[in-house]
Amino acid sequence: MRQHKLALCADHFAEWIVEQTGRFIRKYHMFTHDERVLVAVSGGKDSLSLWDVLDRLGYRVDGLYIGLGIDEGIAYSDNSLAKIEAFLEARPHLSLTVVDVKSTYGATIPEAAALTHRGRKPCAVCGLIKRYIMNRVALEGGYDAIATGHNLDDEVAVLFGNVLNWQTGYLARQGPVLPESELGLVRKVKPFCRLYEREIAAYALIRGIDYIYDECPFSEGATTLYYKTILNKLEEDRPGTKLRFYLEFLRAREEGAFSGLTEEVVLHKCTSCGQPTGAKGECAFCRLWARVRERTGQAAG
Ligand code: Q46
Ligand code: ZN
């Protein structure tokens, strides 16, 4: 690991990843051993490795898999679930909640997107649905935090985009922890935010975690992937660039560089589902499904 000027054997490397993650969880006050954590798993290396690490650290952690119904060219969603099931076979003490979007709400993500956002990629619809389901399952299951497998490369790509566009509101909120809010938004945490993607890939390999290699087919051409390519070039020429960029951002944020820039969002309860929303009346999730039903002539479910 050139960025840390550190070389470790496989066993010590895996231990190092576990220790480092534990240290970040404590440092950023993500959650305690008494709290219950829901980890969002996709079948990819980051989320499965995170689940494995949190389990090894002795945290009370369950998984959530959201079946998006993405089957464009490759059976992306089915393959993802198969990897998670294989992971669980080796760890029968862990428990997983599965929410299949089509059987629960009536349409897959690509179908819902085609009906409501014709001609556009389904990512906005997908993001909305995933965020909603994650929060709802966490809230109803009495979880204290939702953990996602975002790694340093992900965080730095988002940070880079936010800086390029001077999205100060987003910068003020970007960080390892998004605190809970009273009206029912569950705390969101990113325990891998300081680990490089390749470190996590190496961890998965060492631990024998089989994961889905394919990216979601809709991620092709995404701006964050373009930023990642540029950042990889920077990192190659100057090892440690990504980590420094992220840590110095967190320091500046901590020192108040972006304070006062977050807009206070006043939350309401959705009049239809009761979940927290920034909108008065129905939340964006309920409005989306109402439009889907309208266009397919389905009765309200
Ligand atoms: S948003 Fe878009 Fe991802 Fe959803 S449709 Fe695929 S690429 S999975 S993180
Ligand atoms: Zn709602």
PDB file of C-alpha atoms and ligand atoms in Angstrom:
ATOM      1  CA  MET A   1       0.000   0.000   0.000  1.00  0.00           C
ATOM      2  CA  ARG A   2       2.107   2.834  -1.364  1.00  0.00           C
ATOM      3  CA  GLN A   3      -0.208   5.453   0.099  1.00  0.00           C
ATOM      4  CA  HIS A   4       0.453   4.153   3.620  1.00  0.00           C
ATOM      5  CA  LYS A   5       4.071   3.060   2.940  1.00  0.00           C
ATOM      6  CA  LEU A   6       3.006  -0.270   4.349  1.00  0.00           C
ATOM      7  CA  ALA A   7       3.347  -3.866   3.143  1.00  0.00           C
ATOM      8  CA  LEU A   8       1.484  -6.683   4.864  1.00  0.00           C
ATOM      9  CA  CYS A   9       1.045 -10.409   4.311  1.00  0.00           C
ATOM     10  CA  ALA A  10      -2.457 -11.677   3.505  1.00  0.00           C
ATOM     11  CA  ASP A  11      -3.403 -12.586   7.091  1.00  0.00           C
ATOM     12  CA  HIS A  12      -2.138  -9.369   8.603  1.00  0.00           C
ATOM     13  CA  PHE A  13      -3.719  -7.345   5.827  1.00  0.00           C
ATOM     14  CA  ALA A  14      -7.154  -8.821   6.574  1.00  0.00           C
ATOM     15  CA  GLU A  15      -6.650  -8.084  10.290  1.00  0.00           C
ATOM     16  CA  TRP A  16      -5.559  -4.559   9.429  1.00  0.00           C
ATOM     17  CA  ILE A  17      -8.767  -3.931   7.447  1.00  0.00           C
ATOM     18  CA  VAL A  18     -10.881  -5.117  10.384  1.00  0.00           C
ATOM     19  CA  GLU A  19      -8.932  -3.001  12.886  1.00  0.00           C
ATOM     20  CA  GLN A  20      -8.997   0.094  10.717  1.00  0.00           C
ATOM     21  CA  THR A  21     -12.750  -0.208  10.158  1.00  0.00           C
ATOM     22  CA  GLY A  22     -13.302  -0.579  13.899  1.00  0.00           C
ATOM     23  CA  ARG A  23     -11.192   2.512  14.472  1.00  0.00           C
ATOM     24  CA  PHE A  24     -13.192   4.594  11.951  1.00  0.00           C
ATOM     25  CA  ILE A  25     -16.498   3.449  13.465  1.00  0.00           C
ATOM     26  CA  ARG A  26     -15.347   4.702  16.881  1.00  0.00           C
ATOM     27  CA  LYS A  27     -13.635   7.844  15.606  1.00  0.00           C
ATOM     28  CA  TYR A  28     -16.689   9.091  13.710  1.00  0.00           C
ATOM     29  CA  HIS A  29     -19.160   7.808  16.333  1.00  0.00           C
ATOM     30  CA  MET A  30     -21.002   5.676  13.800  1.00  0.00           C
ATOM     31  CA  PHE A  31     -22.591   3.183  16.206  1.00  0.00           C
ATOM     32  CA  THR A  32     -21.886   1.237  19.370  1.00  0.00           C
ATOM     33  CA  HIS A  33     -21.929  -2.459  20.202  1.00  0.00           C
ATOM     34  CA  ASP A  34     -25.334  -1.998  21.865  1.00  0.00           C
ATOM     35  CA  GLU A  35     -26.934  -0.587  18.754  1.00  0.00           C
ATOM     36  CA  ARG A  36     -28.442  -2.554  15.887  1.00  0.00           C
ATOM     37  CA  VAL A  37     -27.108  -1.965  12.410  1.00  0.00           C
ATOM     38  CA  LEU A  38     -28.669  -2.726   9.048  1.00  0.00           C
ATOM     39  CA  VAL A  39     -26.153  -3.177   6.266  1.00  0.00           C
ATOM     40  CA  ALA A  40     -27.402  -2.631   2.727  1.00  0.00           C
ATOM     41  CA  VAL A  41     -25.992  -5.449   0.604  1.00  0.00           C
ATOM     42  CA  SER A  42     -25.891  -5.557  -3.166  1.00  0.00           C
ATOM     43  CA  GLY A  43     -23.813  -8.694  -3.732  1.00  0.00           C
ATOM     44  CA  GLY A  44     -20.780  -6.552  -4.590  1.00  0.00           C
ATOM     45  CA  LYS A  45     -17.401  -6.720  -2.850  1.00  0.00           C
ATOM     46  CA  ASP A  46     -17.861  -3.601  -0.740  1.00  0.00           C
ATOM     47  CA  SER A  47     -21.147  -4.446   0.926  1.00  0.00           C
ATOM     48  CA  LEU A  48     -20.366  -8.140   1.481  1.00  0.00           C
ATOM     49  CA  SER A  49     -16.919  -7.321   2.878  1.00  0.00           C
ATOM     50  CA  LEU A  50     -18.483  -4.703   5.133  1.00  0.00           C
ATOM     51  CA  TRP A  51     -20.994  -7.193   6.471  1.00  0.00           C
ATOM     52  CA  ASP A  52     -18.159  -9.661   7.109  1.00  0.00           C
ATOM     53  CA  VAL A  53     -16.005  -7.060   8.877  1.00  0.00           C
ATOM     54  CA  LEU A  54     -18.844  -5.750  11.074  1.00  0.00           C
ATOM     55  CA  ASP A  55     -19.703  -9.309  12.039  1.00  0.00           C
ATOM     56  CA  ARG A  56     -16.076 -10.039  12.916  1.00  0.00           C
ATOM     57  CA  LEU A  57     -15.983  -6.897  15.033  1.00  0.00           C
ATOM     58  CA  GLY A  58     -18.912  -8.285  17.017  1.00  0.00           C
ATOM     59  CA  TYR A  59     -21.506  -5.722  15.987  1.00  0.00           C
ATOM     60  CA  ARG A  60     -25.217  -6.595  15.897  1.00  0.00           C
ATOM     61  CA  VAL A  61     -25.636  -6.441  12.176  1.00  0.00           C
ATOM     62  CA  ASP A  62     -28.289  -7.757   9.795  1.00  0.00           C
ATOM     63  CA  GLY A  63     -28.455  -7.413   6.018  1.00  0.00           C
ATOM     64  CA  LEU A  64     -30.945  -5.858   3.647  1.00  0.00           C
ATOM     65  CA  TYR A  65     -31.112  -6.763  -0.015  1.00  0.00           C
ATOM     66  CA  ILE A  66     -33.343  -4.802  -2.364  1.00  0.00           C
ATOM     67  CA  GLY A  67     -34.301  -6.708  -5.523  1.00  0.00           C
ATOM     68  CA  LEU A  68     -34.294  -4.019  -8.199  1.00  0.00           C
ATOM     69  CA  GLY A  69     -35.319  -6.306 -11.046  1.00  0.00           C
ATOM     70  CA  ILE A  70     -32.465  -5.184 -13.290  1.00  0.00           C
ATOM     71  CA  ASP A  71     -32.063  -7.713 -16.037  1.00  0.00           C
ATOM     72  CA  GLU A  72     -30.718  -5.812 -19.034  1.00  0.00           C
ATOM     73  CA  GLY A  73     -28.397  -8.076 -20.969  1.00  0.00           C
ATOM     74  CA  ILE A  74     -27.107  -9.729 -17.805  1.00  0.00           C
ATOM     75  CA  ALA A  75     -29.257 -11.077 -14.975  1.00  0.00           C
ATOM     76  CA  TYR A  76     -27.705  -8.467 -12.681  1.00  0.00           C
ATOM     77  CA  SER A  77     -30.256  -8.658  -9.855  1.00  0.00           C
ATOM     78  CA  ASP A  78     -30.574 -12.460  -9.811  1.00  0.00           C
ATOM     79  CA  ASN A  79     -26.803 -12.904  -9.847  1.00  0.00           C
ATOM     80  CA  SER A  80     -26.471 -10.412  -6.976  1.00  0.00           C
ATOM     81  CA  LEU A  81     -28.876 -12.338  -4.772  1.00  0.00           C
ATOM     82  CA  ALA A  82     -27.128 -15.625  -5.589  1.00  0.00           C
ATOM     83  CA  LYS A  83     -23.810 -14.198  -4.315  1.00  0.00           C
ATOM     84  CA  ILE A  84     -25.458 -13.034  -1.103  1.00  0.00           C
ATOM     85  CA  GLU A  85     -27.014 -16.439  -0.550  1.00  0.00           C
ATOM     86  CA  ALA A  86     -23.623 -18.120  -1.021  1.00  0.00           C
ATOM     87  CA  PHE A  87     -22.123 -15.656   1.486  1.00  0.00           C
ATOM     88  CA  LEU A  88     -24.834 -16.539   4.010  1.00  0.00           C
ATOM     89  CA  GLU A  89     -24.410 -20.262   3.557  1.00  0.00           C
ATOM     90  CA  ALA A  90     -20.963 -19.898   5.087  1.00  0.00           C
ATOM     91  CA  ARG A  91     -22.356 -17.631   7.840  1.00  0.00           C
ATOM     92  CA  PRO A  92     -25.678 -19.138   8.916  1.00  0.00           C
ATOM     93  CA  HIS A  93     -25.848 -16.957  12.057  1.00  0.00           C
ATOM     94  CA  LEU A  94     -26.480 -13.829   9.956  1.00  0.00           C
ATOM     95  CA  SER A  95     -29.943 -12.780   8.893  1.00  0.00           C
ATOM     96  CA  LEU A  96     -31.097 -11.057   5.719  1.00  0.00           C
ATOM     97  CA  THR A  97     -34.245  -9.130   4.825  1.00  0.00           C
ATOM     98  CA  VAL A  98     -35.134  -9.203   1.137  1.00  0.00           C
ATOM     99  CA  VAL A  99     -37.433  -6.624  -0.399  1.00  0.00           C
ATOM    100  CA  ASP A 100     -38.281  -7.341  -4.005  1.00  0.00           C
ATOM    101  CA  VAL A 101     -39.422  -4.107  -5.606  1.00  0.00           C
ATOM    102  CA  LYS A 102     -41.654  -5.673  -8.274  1.00  0.00           C
ATOM    103  CA  SER A 103     -43.513  -8.095  -6.021  1.00  0.00           C
ATOM    104  CA  THR A 104     -43.905  -5.469  -3.285  1.00  0.00           C
ATOM    105  CA  TYR A 105     -44.793  -2.405  -5.343  1.00  0.00           C
ATOM    106  CA  GLY A 106     -45.812  -3.703  -8.763  1.00  0.00           C
ATOM    107  CA  ALA A 107     -42.937  -2.866 -11.125  1.00  0.00           C
ATOM    108  CA  THR A 108     -39.198  -3.339 -11.426  1.00  0.00           C
ATOM    109  CA  ILE A 109     -36.943  -0.274 -11.298  1.00  0.00           C
ATOM    110  CA  PRO A 110     -36.460  -0.141 -15.097  1.00  0.00           C
ATOM    111  CA  GLU A 111     -40.227  -0.536 -15.597  1.00  0.00           C
ATOM    112  CA  ALA A 112     -41.118   2.161 -13.066  1.00  0.00           C
ATOM    113  CA  ALA A 113     -38.521   4.477 -14.611  1.00  0.00           C
ATOM    114  CA  ALA A 114     -39.735   3.848 -18.169  1.00  0.00           C
ATOM    115  CA  LEU A 115     -43.276   4.702 -17.117  1.00  0.00           C
ATOM    116  CA  THR A 116     -42.413   7.879 -15.273  1.00  0.00           C
ATOM    117  CA  HIS A 117     -39.098   9.205 -16.641  1.00  0.00           C
ATOM    118  CA  ARG A 118     -39.234   8.125 -20.258  1.00  0.00           C
ATOM    119  CA  GLY A 119     -35.944   8.261 -22.126  1.00  0.00           C
ATOM    120  CA  ARG A 120     -33.847   8.841 -19.042  1.00  0.00           C
ATOM    121  CA  LYS A 121     -31.626   6.453 -17.109  1.00  0.00           C
ATOM    122  CA  PRO A 122     -33.419   4.769 -14.206  1.00  0.00           C
ATOM    123  CA  CYS A 123     -30.814   5.934 -11.655  1.00  0.00           C
ATOM    124  CA  ALA A 124     -32.844   8.786 -10.151  1.00  0.00           C
ATOM    125  CA  VAL A 125     -35.854   6.512  -9.643  1.00  0.00           C
ATOM    126  CA  CYS A 126     -33.562   3.754  -8.369  1.00  0.00           C
ATOM    127  CA  GLY A 127     -31.892   6.065  -5.836  1.00  0.00           C
ATOM    128  CA  LEU A 128     -35.233   7.305  -4.539  1.00  0.00           C
ATOM    129  CA  ILE A 129     -36.631   3.784  -4.162  1.00  0.00           C
ATOM    130  CA  LYS A 130     -33.501   2.398  -2.490  1.00  0.00           C
ATOM    131  CA  ARG A 131     -33.261   5.270  -0.007  1.00  0.00           C
ATOM    132  CA  TYR A 132     -36.916   4.922   0.876  1.00  0.00           C
ATOM    133  CA  ILE A 133     -36.855   1.148   1.368  1.00  0.00           C
ATOM    134  CA  MET A 134     -33.630   1.255   3.379  1.00  0.00           C
ATOM    135  CA  ASN A 135     -35.026   3.850   5.747  1.00  0.00           C
ATOM    136  CA  ARG A 136     -38.398   2.188   6.069  1.00  0.00           C
ATOM    137  CA  VAL A 137     -36.981  -1.276   6.800  1.00  0.00           C
ATOM    138  CA  ALA A 138     -34.526   0.218   9.311  1.00  0.00           C
ATOM    139  CA  LEU A 139     -37.204   2.241  11.034  1.00  0.00           C
ATOM    140  CA  GLU A 140     -39.749  -0.548  11.240  1.00  0.00           C
ATOM    141  CA  GLY A 141     -37.130  -3.071  12.320  1.00  0.00           C
ATOM    142  CA  GLY A 142     -35.890  -0.815  15.132  1.00  0.00           C
ATOM    143  CA  TYR A 143     -32.365  -0.363  13.703  1.00  0.00           C
ATOM    144  CA  ASP A 144     -30.176   2.472  14.935  1.00  0.00           C
ATOM    145  CA  ALA A 145     -28.084   2.886  11.801  1.00  0.00           C
ATOM    146  CA  ILE A 146     -27.943   1.961   8.129  1.00  0.00           C
ATOM    147  CA  ALA A 147     -24.449   1.073   6.930  1.00  0.00           C
ATOM    148  CA  THR A 148     -23.469   1.180   3.270  1.00  0.00           C
ATOM    149  CA  GLY A 149     -20.312  -0.112   1.626  1.00  0.00           C
ATOM    150  CA  HIS A 150     -19.172   3.193   0.076  1.00  0.00           C
ATOM    151  CA  ASN A 151     -15.393   3.207  -0.129  1.00  0.00           C
ATOM    152  CA  LEU A 152     -12.813   5.971  -0.405  1.00  0.00           C
ATOM    153  CA  ASP A 153     -12.891   5.919  -4.218  1.00  0.00           C
ATOM    154  CA  ASP A 154     -16.674   6.419  -4.177  1.00  0.00           C
ATOM    155  CA  GLU A 155     -16.498   9.215  -1.632  1.00  0.00           C
ATOM    156  CA  VAL A 156     -13.667  11.006  -3.401  1.00  0.00           C
ATOM    157  CA  ALA A 157     -15.453  10.834  -6.776  1.00  0.00           C
ATOM    158  CA  VAL A 158     -18.556  12.414  -5.224  1.00  0.00           C
ATOM    159  CA  LEU A 159     -16.428  14.996  -3.429  1.00  0.00           C
ATOM    160  CA  PHE A 160     -14.624  15.834  -6.677  1.00  0.00           C
ATOM    161  CA  GLY A 161     -17.961  16.367  -8.435  1.00  0.00           C
ATOM    162  CA  ASN A 162     -19.277  18.500  -5.597  1.00  0.00           C
ATOM    163  CA  VAL A 163     -16.153  20.653  -5.653  1.00  0.00           C
ATOM    164  CA  LEU A 164     -16.159  21.033  -9.444  1.00  0.00           C
ATOM    165  CA  ASN A 165     -19.699  22.339  -9.258  1.00  0.00           C
ATOM    166  CA  TRP A 166     -19.270  24.094  -5.902  1.00  0.00           C
ATOM    167  CA  GLN A 167     -22.242  22.292  -4.458  1.00  0.00           C
ATOM    168  CA  THR A 168     -21.717  23.807  -1.036  1.00  0.00           C
ATOM    169  CA  GLY A 169     -24.913  22.375   0.416  1.00  0.00           C
ATOM    170  CA  TYR A 170     -23.819  18.859  -0.561  1.00  0.00           C
ATOM    171  CA  LEU A 171     -20.286  19.496   0.687  1.00  0.00           C
ATOM    172  CA  ALA A 172     -21.652  20.533   4.064  1.00  0.00           C
ATOM    173  CA  ARG A 173     -23.491  17.238   4.361  1.00  0.00           C
ATOM    174  CA  GLN A 174     -20.967  14.833   2.824  1.00  0.00           C
ATOM    175  CA  GLY A 175     -19.177  12.762   5.421  1.00  0.00           C
ATOM    176  CA  PRO A 176     -18.877   9.399   7.128  1.00  0.00           C
ATOM    177  CA  VAL A 177     -22.103   9.922   9.106  1.00  0.00           C
ATOM    178  CA  LEU A 178     -25.441  11.461   8.212  1.00  0.00           C
ATOM    179  CA  PRO A 179     -27.146  11.864  11.585  1.00  0.00           C
ATOM    180  CA  GLU A 180     -30.658  10.640  12.290  1.00  0.00           C
ATOM    181  CA  SER A 181     -33.506  13.083  12.477  1.00  0.00           C
ATOM    182  CA  GLU A 182     -36.371  13.080  14.898  1.00  0.00           C
ATOM    183  CA  LEU A 183     -39.141  12.474  12.450  1.00  0.00           C
ATOM    184  CA  GLY A 184     -37.799   9.124  11.424  1.00  0.00           C
ATOM    185  CA  LEU A 185     -34.741   9.405   9.203  1.00  0.00           C
ATOM    186  CA  VAL A 186     -32.370   6.708  10.388  1.00  0.00           C
ATOM    187  CA  ARG A 187     -28.651   7.528  10.797  1.00  0.00           C
ATOM    188  CA  LYS A 188     -26.544   6.561   7.770  1.00  0.00           C
ATOM    189  CA  VAL A 189     -22.928   5.544   8.080  1.00  0.00           C
ATOM    190  CA  LYS A 190     -20.051   4.565   5.793  1.00  0.00           C
ATOM    191  CA  PRO A 191     -17.507   2.522   7.768  1.00  0.00           C
ATOM    192  CA  PHE A 192     -15.311   1.908   4.659  1.00  0.00           C
ATOM    193  CA  CYS A 193     -15.092   5.570   3.662  1.00  0.00           C
ATOM    194  CA  ARG A 194     -11.334   5.672   4.288  1.00  0.00           C
ATOM    195  CA  LEU A 195     -10.455   2.404   2.561  1.00  0.00           C
ATOM    196  CA  TYR A 196      -9.425   2.242  -1.085  1.00  0.00           C
ATOM    197  CA  GLU A 197     -11.539   0.154  -3.413  1.00  0.00           C
ATOM    198  CA  ARG A 198      -8.606  -2.098  -4.230  1.00  0.00           C
ATOM    199  CA  GLU A 199      -7.971  -2.702  -0.529  1.00  0.00           C
ATOM    200  CA  ILE A 200     -11.519  -3.954  -0.159  1.00  0.00           C
ATOM    201  CA  ALA A 201     -11.204  -6.096  -3.287  1.00  0.00           C
ATOM    202  CA  ALA A 202      -8.064  -7.635  -1.771  1.00  0.00           C
ATOM    203  CA  TYR A 203      -9.888  -8.228   1.514  1.00  0.00           C
ATOM    204  CA  ALA A 204     -12.754 -10.019  -0.284  1.00  0.00           C
ATOM    205  CA  LEU A 205     -10.248 -12.175  -2.126  1.00  0.00           C
ATOM    206  CA  ILE A 206      -8.338 -13.120   1.009  1.00  0.00           C
ATOM    207  CA  ARG A 207     -11.544 -13.903   2.884  1.00  0.00           C
ATOM    208  CA  GLY A 208     -12.848 -16.035   0.009  1.00  0.00           C
ATOM    209  CA  ILE A 209     -15.884 -13.805  -0.478  1.00  0.00           C
ATOM    210  CA  ASP A 210     -17.319 -14.405  -3.927  1.00  0.00           C
ATOM    211  CA  TYR A 211     -19.041 -11.315  -5.233  1.00  0.00           C
ATOM    212  CA  ILE A 212     -20.663  -9.989  -8.361  1.00  0.00           C
ATOM    213  CA  TYR A 213     -18.006  -8.450 -10.622  1.00  0.00           C
ATOM    214  CA  ASP A 214     -20.400  -6.833 -13.038  1.00  0.00           C
ATOM    215  CA  GLU A 215     -21.428  -3.280 -12.418  1.00  0.00           C
ATOM    216  CA  CYS A 216     -25.078  -2.431 -12.844  1.00  0.00           C
ATOM    217  CA  PRO A 217     -25.548  -2.084 -16.643  1.00  0.00           C
ATOM    218  CA  PHE A 218     -27.012   1.390 -16.109  1.00  0.00           C
ATOM    219  CA  SER A 219     -23.853   2.687 -14.436  1.00  0.00           C
ATOM    220  CA  GLU A 220     -22.099   2.811 -17.805  1.00  0.00           C
ATOM    221  CA  GLY A 221     -21.212   6.341 -18.805  1.00  0.00           C
ATOM    222  CA  ALA A 222     -21.945   7.719 -15.324  1.00  0.00           C
ATOM    223  CA  THR A 223     -20.096  10.919 -14.494  1.00  0.00           C
ATOM    224  CA  THR A 224     -18.723   9.470 -11.257  1.00  0.00           C
ATOM    225  CA  LEU A 225     -17.007   6.719 -13.269  1.00  0.00           C
ATOM    226  CA  TYR A 226     -15.362   9.401 -15.404  1.00  0.00           C
ATOM    227  CA  TYR A 227     -14.190  11.201 -12.255  1.00  0.00           C
ATOM    228  CA  LYS A 228     -12.859   7.915 -10.911  1.00  0.00           C
ATOM    229  CA  THR A 229     -10.697   7.470 -14.018  1.00  0.00           C
ATOM    230  CA  ILE A 230      -9.212  10.938 -13.574  1.00  0.00           C
ATOM    231  CA  LEU A 231      -8.650  10.386  -9.857  1.00  0.00           C
ATOM    232  CA  ASN A 232      -6.992   7.026 -10.537  1.00  0.00           C
ATOM    233  CA  LYS A 233      -4.508   8.807 -12.771  1.00  0.00           C
ATOM    234  CA  LEU A 234      -3.752  11.314 -10.024  1.00  0.00           C
ATOM    235  CA  GLU A 235      -3.356   8.525  -7.501  1.00  0.00           C
ATOM    236  CA  GLU A 236      -1.046   6.599  -9.784  1.00  0.00           C
ATOM    237  CA  ASP A 237       1.269   9.570 -10.179  1.00  0.00           C
ATOM    238  CA  ARG A 238       1.022  10.672  -6.577  1.00  0.00           C
ATOM    239  CA  PRO A 239       0.046   7.838  -4.230  1.00  0.00           C
ATOM    240  CA  GLY A 240      -2.125   8.983  -1.372  1.00  0.00           C
ATOM    241  CA  THR A 241      -3.789  11.822  -3.308  1.00  0.00           C
ATOM    242  CA  LYS A 242      -7.298  10.472  -2.830  1.00  0.00           C
ATOM    243  CA  LEU A 243      -6.881   9.842   0.864  1.00  0.00           C
ATOM    244  CA  ARG A 244      -5.377  13.299   1.444  1.00  0.00           C
ATOM    245  CA  PHE A 245      -8.114  14.983  -0.579  1.00  0.00           C
ATOM    246  CA  TYR A 246     -10.775  13.267   1.518  1.00  0.00           C
ATOM    247  CA  LEU A 247      -9.124  13.697   4.910  1.00  0.00           C
ATOM    248  CA  GLU A 248      -8.284  17.352   4.331  1.00  0.00           C
ATOM    249  CA  PHE A 249     -11.883  17.910   3.240  1.00  0.00           C
ATOM    250  CA  LEU A 250     -13.132  16.303   6.466  1.00  0.00           C
ATOM    251  CA  ARG A 251     -10.727  18.478   8.458  1.00  0.00           C
ATOM    252  CA  ALA A 252     -11.901  21.661   6.717  1.00  0.00           C
ATOM    253  CA  ARG A 253     -15.483  20.624   7.287  1.00  0.00           C
ATOM    254  CA  GLU A 254     -14.766  19.908  10.942  1.00  0.00           C
ATOM    255  CA  GLU A 255     -13.206  23.365  11.270  1.00  0.00           C
ATOM    256  CA  GLY A 256     -16.417  24.894   9.970  1.00  0.00           C
ATOM    257  CA  ALA A 257     -15.466  25.647   6.351  1.00  0.00           C
ATOM    258  CA  PHE A 258     -18.987  24.721   5.256  1.00  0.00           C
ATOM    259  CA  SER A 259     -20.965  25.460   8.378  1.00  0.00           C
ATOM    260  CA  GLY A 260     -24.150  27.380   7.901  1.00  0.00           C
ATOM    261  CA  LEU A 261     -24.425  26.132   4.334  1.00  0.00           C
ATOM    262  CA  THR A 262     -26.819  23.291   4.962  1.00  0.00           C
ATOM    263  CA  GLU A 263     -30.398  24.136   4.401  1.00  0.00           C
ATOM    264  CA  GLU A 264     -32.533  23.065   7.305  1.00  0.00           C
ATOM    265  CA  VAL A 265     -35.014  20.637   5.802  1.00  0.00           C
ATOM    266  CA  VAL A 266     -38.257  20.624   7.684  1.00  0.00           C
ATOM    267  CA  LEU A 267     -39.612  17.086   7.679  1.00  0.00           C
ATOM    268  CA  HIS A 268     -43.238  16.081   7.578  1.00  0.00           C
ATOM    269  CA  LYS A 269     -44.955  12.738   7.725  1.00  0.00           C
ATOM    270  CA  CYS A 270     -46.157  11.554   4.337  1.00  0.00           C
ATOM    271  CA  THR A 271     -49.936  11.671   4.315  1.00  0.00           C
ATOM    272  CA  SER A 272     -50.046   8.355   2.525  1.00  0.00           C
ATOM    273  CA  CYS A 273     -47.325   6.116   4.038  1.00  0.00           C
ATOM    274  CA  GLY A 274     -46.339   8.021   7.186  1.00  0.00           C
ATOM    275  CA  GLN A 275     -42.624   8.012   6.309  1.00  0.00           C
ATOM    276  CA  PRO A 276     -40.583  11.213   6.712  1.00  0.00           C
ATOM    277  CA  THR A 277     -40.498  13.548   3.734  1.00  0.00           C
ATOM    278  CA  GLY A 278     -39.359  17.080   2.940  1.00  0.00           C
ATOM    279  CA  ALA A 279     -42.553  17.633   0.951  1.00  0.00           C
ATOM    280  CA  LYS A 280     -45.889  18.542   2.463  1.00  0.00           C
ATOM    281  CA  GLY A 281     -48.500  15.938   1.576  1.00  0.00           C
ATOM    282  CA  GLU A 282     -47.386  12.768  -0.174  1.00  0.00           C
ATOM    283  CA  CYS A 283     -43.720  11.800  -0.317  1.00  0.00           C
ATOM    284  CA  ALA A 284     -41.853  11.433  -3.619  1.00  0.00           C
ATOM    285  CA  PHE A 285     -41.924   7.644  -3.291  1.00  0.00           C
ATOM    286  CA  CYS A 286     -45.719   7.482  -2.958  1.00  0.00           C
ATOM    287  CA  ARG A 287     -46.166   9.985  -5.767  1.00  0.00           C
ATOM    288  CA  LEU A 288     -43.915   7.889  -8.017  1.00  0.00           C
ATOM    289  CA  TRP A 289     -45.923   4.712  -7.446  1.00  0.00           C
ATOM    290  CA  ALA A 290     -49.193   6.585  -7.882  1.00  0.00           C
ATOM    291  CA  ARG A 291     -47.972   7.663 -11.320  1.00  0.00           C
ATOM    292  CA  VAL A 292     -46.871   4.102 -12.158  1.00  0.00           C
ATOM    293  CA  ARG A 293     -50.316   2.792 -11.191  1.00  0.00           C
ATOM    294  CA  GLU A 294     -52.007   5.512 -13.160  1.00  0.00           C
ATOM    295  CA  ARG A 295     -50.093   4.535 -16.270  1.00  0.00           C
ATOM    296  CA  THR A 296     -50.554   0.813 -15.893  1.00  0.00           C
ATOM    297  CA  GLY A 297     -54.135   1.020 -14.692  1.00  0.00           C
ATOM    298  CA  GLN A 298     -53.327  -0.948 -11.526  1.00  0.00           C
ATOM    299  CA  ALA A 299     -55.458  -0.530  -8.427  1.00  0.00           C
ATOM    300  CA  ALA A 300     -53.775   1.204  -5.475  1.00  0.00           C
ATOM    301  CA  GLY A 301     -51.853  -1.325  -3.393  1.00  0.00           C
TER     302      GLY A 301
HETATM  303  S1  Q46 B   1     -28.644   3.814  -9.376  1.00  0.00           S
HETATM  304 FE1  Q46 B   1     -28.416   3.383 -11.548  1.00  0.00          FE
HETATM  305 FE2  Q46 B   1     -27.055   2.261  -9.524  1.00  0.00          FE
HETATM  306 FE3  Q46 B   1     -29.654   1.845  -9.683  1.00  0.00          FE
HETATM  307  S2  Q46 B   1     -29.933   1.778 -11.858  1.00  0.00           S
HETATM  308 FE4  Q46 B   1     -28.012   0.713 -11.475  1.00  0.00          FE
HETATM  309  S3  Q46 B   1     -26.491   2.322 -11.707  1.00  0.00           S
HETATM  310  S4  Q46 B   1     -28.111   0.314  -9.299  1.00  0.00           S
HETATM  311  S5  Q46 B   1     -25.835   2.547  -7.707  1.00  0.00           S
HETATM  312 ZN    ZN B   2     -45.181   8.171   1.310  1.00  0.00          ZN
END
